[in-house]
């Protein structure tokens, strides 16, 4: 992770692009790249990759989402791995395995 972040920072700084990497611009860029990723599945009837698109195209757009997301964490001084681990811990509480087994998260209701 550190190696990847160092390389992304070097790419940005070699071009003097940090001035453009405000949290707002990075969040917008995450959303734009996520839309480009979705576009590859736009007319899929099965939910699988079809309509002439390739796994390489999915990888390319997913990498854009990942890169902008990492840059947003970096800009805000957050550790992406630590934040992802905290989120997983919250999701483990929110979606207990015994209630969520085989069911989409949107339909899991916790008993209190
Ligand atoms: Mg893209």
PDB file of C-alpha atoms and ligand atoms in Angstrom:
ATOM      1  CA  UNK A   1       0.000   0.000   0.000  1.00  0.00           C
ATOM      2  CA  UNK A   2       2.784   2.439   0.907  1.00  0.00           C
ATOM      3  CA  UNK A   3       4.588   1.734  -2.368  1.00  0.00           C
ATOM      4  CA  UNK A   4       1.403   2.399  -4.334  1.00  0.00           C
ATOM      5  CA  UNK A   5       0.680   5.641  -2.463  1.00  0.00           C
ATOM      6  CA  UNK A   6       4.278   6.825  -2.945  1.00  0.00           C
ATOM      7  CA  UNK A   7       4.009   6.201  -6.682  1.00  0.00           C
ATOM      8  CA  UNK A   8       0.655   8.000  -6.922  1.00  0.00           C
ATOM      9  CA  UNK A   9       2.047  10.995  -4.996  1.00  0.00           C
ATOM     10  CA  UNK A  10       5.105  11.098  -7.282  1.00  0.00           C
ATOM     11  CA  UNK A  11       2.908  10.972 -10.393  1.00  0.00           C
ATOM     12  CA  UNK A  12       0.792  13.846  -8.994  1.00  0.00           C
ATOM     13  CA  UNK A  13       3.721  15.946  -7.817  1.00  0.00           C
ATOM     14  CA  UNK A  14       5.791  15.491 -11.007  1.00  0.00           C
ATOM     15  CA  UNK A  15       2.895  17.221 -12.796  1.00  0.00           C
ATOM     16  CA  UNK A  16       2.136  19.806 -10.111  1.00  0.00           C
ATOM     17  CA  UNK A  17      -1.395  18.464  -9.873  1.00  0.00           C
ATOM     18  CA  UNK A  18      -1.757  18.579  -6.075  1.00  0.00           C
ATOM     19  CA  UNK A  19      -3.262  22.046  -6.526  1.00  0.00           C
ATOM     20  CA  UNK A  20      -6.210  20.410  -8.324  1.00  0.00           C
ATOM     21  CA  UNK A  21      -6.641  17.539  -5.854  1.00  0.00           C
ATOM     22  CA  UNK A  22      -9.071  19.161  -3.458  1.00  0.00           C
ATOM     23  CA  UNK A  23     -11.308  16.754  -1.529  1.00  0.00           C
ATOM     24  CA  UNK A  24     -14.259  17.914  -3.666  1.00  0.00           C
ATOM     25  CA  UNK A  25     -12.443  17.292  -6.952  1.00  0.00           C
ATOM     26  CA  UNK A  26     -11.214  13.886  -5.813  1.00  0.00           C
ATOM     27  CA  UNK A  27     -14.696  12.845  -4.616  1.00  0.00           C
ATOM     28  CA  UNK A  28     -16.163  13.958  -7.954  1.00  0.00           C
ATOM     29  CA  UNK A  29     -13.465  12.009  -9.781  1.00  0.00           C
ATOM     30  CA  UNK A  30     -14.287   8.846  -7.785  1.00  0.00           C
ATOM     31  CA  UNK A  31     -17.911   9.199  -8.841  1.00  0.00           C
ATOM     32  CA  UNK A  32     -17.087   9.869 -12.497  1.00  0.00           C
ATOM     33  CA  UNK A  33     -14.787   6.858 -12.685  1.00  0.00           C
ATOM     34  CA  UNK A  34     -17.413   4.702 -10.926  1.00  0.00           C
ATOM     35  CA  UNK A  35     -19.899   5.782 -13.600  1.00  0.00           C
ATOM     36  CA  UNK A  36     -17.411   4.791 -16.308  1.00  0.00           C
ATOM     37  CA  UNK A  37     -17.144   1.383 -14.614  1.00  0.00           C
ATOM     38  CA  UNK A  38     -20.932   1.035 -14.548  1.00  0.00           C
ATOM     39  CA  UNK A  39     -21.147   1.968 -18.211  1.00  0.00           C
ATOM     40  CA  UNK A  40     -19.381  -1.298 -19.068  1.00  0.00           C
ATOM     41  CA  UNK A  41     -22.369  -3.179 -17.609  1.00  0.00           C
ATOM     42  CA  UNK A  42     -25.070  -0.750 -18.771  1.00  0.00           C
ATOM     43  CA  UNK A  43     -26.983  -3.050 -21.117  1.00  0.00           C
ATOM     44  CA  UNK A  44     -26.076  -6.371 -19.592  1.00  0.00           C
ATOM     45  CA  UNK A  45     -29.182  -8.509 -19.184  1.00  0.00           C
ATOM     46  CA  UNK A  46     -27.449 -11.071 -16.986  1.00  0.00           C
ATOM     47  CA  UNK A  47     -25.392  -8.859 -14.691  1.00  0.00           C
ATOM     48  CA  UNK A  48     -22.258 -10.333 -16.206  1.00  0.00           C
ATOM     49  CA  UNK A  49     -19.806  -8.556 -18.505  1.00  0.00           C
ATOM     50  CA  UNK A  50     -21.122  -8.682 -22.049  1.00  0.00           C
ATOM     51  CA  UNK A  51     -21.885  -6.367 -24.977  1.00  0.00           C
ATOM     52  CA  UNK A  52     -18.307  -6.596 -26.224  1.00  0.00           C
ATOM     53  CA  UNK A  53     -16.625  -5.195 -23.144  1.00  0.00           C
ATOM     54  CA  UNK A  54     -13.585  -6.876 -21.626  1.00  0.00           C
ATOM     55  CA  UNK A  55     -12.202  -7.682 -18.200  1.00  0.00           C
ATOM     56  CA  UNK A  56      -9.275  -5.411 -19.097  1.00  0.00           C
ATOM     57  CA  UNK A  57     -11.700  -2.498 -19.469  1.00  0.00           C
ATOM     58  CA  UNK A  58     -13.243  -3.299 -16.074  1.00  0.00           C
ATOM     59  CA  UNK A  59      -9.766  -3.439 -14.530  1.00  0.00           C
ATOM     60  CA  UNK A  60      -8.878  -0.085 -16.102  1.00  0.00           C
ATOM     61  CA  UNK A  61     -11.952   1.702 -14.732  1.00  0.00           C
ATOM     62  CA  UNK A  62     -11.825  -0.046 -11.342  1.00  0.00           C
ATOM     63  CA  UNK A  63      -8.174   1.037 -11.072  1.00  0.00           C
ATOM     64  CA  UNK A  64      -9.252   4.635 -11.733  1.00  0.00           C
ATOM     65  CA  UNK A  65     -11.804   4.360  -8.898  1.00  0.00           C
ATOM     66  CA  UNK A  66      -9.184   2.874  -6.588  1.00  0.00           C
ATOM     67  CA  UNK A  67      -6.565   5.503  -7.446  1.00  0.00           C
ATOM     68  CA  UNK A  68      -8.877   8.474  -6.877  1.00  0.00           C
ATOM     69  CA  UNK A  69     -10.197   6.880  -3.678  1.00  0.00           C
ATOM     70  CA  UNK A  70      -6.658   6.406  -2.383  1.00  0.00           C
ATOM     71  CA  UNK A  71      -5.788   9.987  -3.319  1.00  0.00           C
ATOM     72  CA  UNK A  72      -8.856  11.219  -1.420  1.00  0.00           C
ATOM     73  CA  UNK A  73      -7.789   9.302   1.698  1.00  0.00           C
ATOM     74  CA  UNK A  74      -4.283  10.697   1.287  1.00  0.00           C
ATOM     75  CA  UNK A  75      -5.513  14.268   0.845  1.00  0.00           C
ATOM     76  CA  UNK A  76      -7.540  13.969   4.069  1.00  0.00           C
ATOM     77  CA  UNK A  77      -4.635  12.455   5.995  1.00  0.00           C
ATOM     78  CA  UNK A  78      -6.431   9.132   6.446  1.00  0.00           C
ATOM     79  CA  UNK A  79      -4.926   5.645   6.344  1.00  0.00           C
ATOM     80  CA  UNK A  80      -7.005   3.756   3.745  1.00  0.00           C
ATOM     81  CA  UNK A  81      -6.204   0.319   5.175  1.00  0.00           C
ATOM     82  CA  UNK A  82      -7.126   1.384   8.723  1.00  0.00           C
ATOM     83  CA  UNK A  83     -10.345   3.022   7.508  1.00  0.00           C
ATOM     84  CA  UNK A  84     -11.306  -0.071   5.493  1.00  0.00           C
ATOM     85  CA  UNK A  85     -10.680  -2.307   8.512  1.00  0.00           C
ATOM     86  CA  UNK A  86     -12.825  -0.038  10.706  1.00  0.00           C
ATOM     87  CA  UNK A  87     -15.601  -0.198   8.105  1.00  0.00           C
ATOM     88  CA  UNK A  88     -15.421  -4.001   7.941  1.00  0.00           C
ATOM     89  CA  UNK A  89     -15.734  -4.137  11.734  1.00  0.00           C
ATOM     90  CA  UNK A  90     -18.843  -1.895  11.591  1.00  0.00           C
ATOM     91  CA  UNK A  91     -20.323  -4.087   8.855  1.00  0.00           C
ATOM     92  CA  UNK A  92     -19.672  -7.243  10.901  1.00  0.00           C
ATOM     93  CA  UNK A  93     -21.835  -5.729  13.652  1.00  0.00           C
ATOM     94  CA  UNK A  94     -24.452  -4.377  11.248  1.00  0.00           C
ATOM     95  CA  UNK A  95     -24.772  -7.615   9.291  1.00  0.00           C
ATOM     96  CA  UNK A  96     -24.243 -10.537  11.686  1.00  0.00           C
ATOM     97  CA  UNK A  97     -23.327 -13.641   9.702  1.00  0.00           C
ATOM     98  CA  UNK A  98     -26.145 -15.696  11.231  1.00  0.00           C
ATOM     99  CA  UNK A  99     -28.772 -13.160  10.067  1.00  0.00           C
ATOM    100  CA  UNK A 100     -27.149 -12.229   6.776  1.00  0.00           C
ATOM    101  CA  UNK A 101     -26.219 -15.704   5.529  1.00  0.00           C
ATOM    102  CA  UNK A 102     -27.258 -15.921   1.895  1.00  0.00           C
ATOM    103  CA  UNK A 103     -29.268 -12.689   2.004  1.00  0.00           C
ATOM    104  CA  UNK A 104     -28.420  -9.296   0.482  1.00  0.00           C
ATOM    105  CA  UNK A 105     -27.415  -6.707   3.062  1.00  0.00           C
ATOM    106  CA  UNK A 106     -30.366  -4.505   2.121  1.00  0.00           C
ATOM    107  CA  UNK A 107     -32.870  -7.044   3.466  1.00  0.00           C
ATOM    108  CA  UNK A 108     -31.070  -7.968   6.697  1.00  0.00           C
ATOM    109  CA  UNK A 109     -32.860  -6.588   9.748  1.00  0.00           C
ATOM    110  CA  UNK A 110     -31.117  -6.863  13.072  1.00  0.00           C
ATOM    111  CA  UNK A 111     -33.189  -8.108  15.981  1.00  0.00           C
ATOM    112  CA  UNK A 112     -32.844  -5.969  19.120  1.00  0.00           C
TER     113      UNK A 112
HETATM  114 MG1  LIG B   1     -11.679   6.050 -16.435  1.00  0.00          MG
END
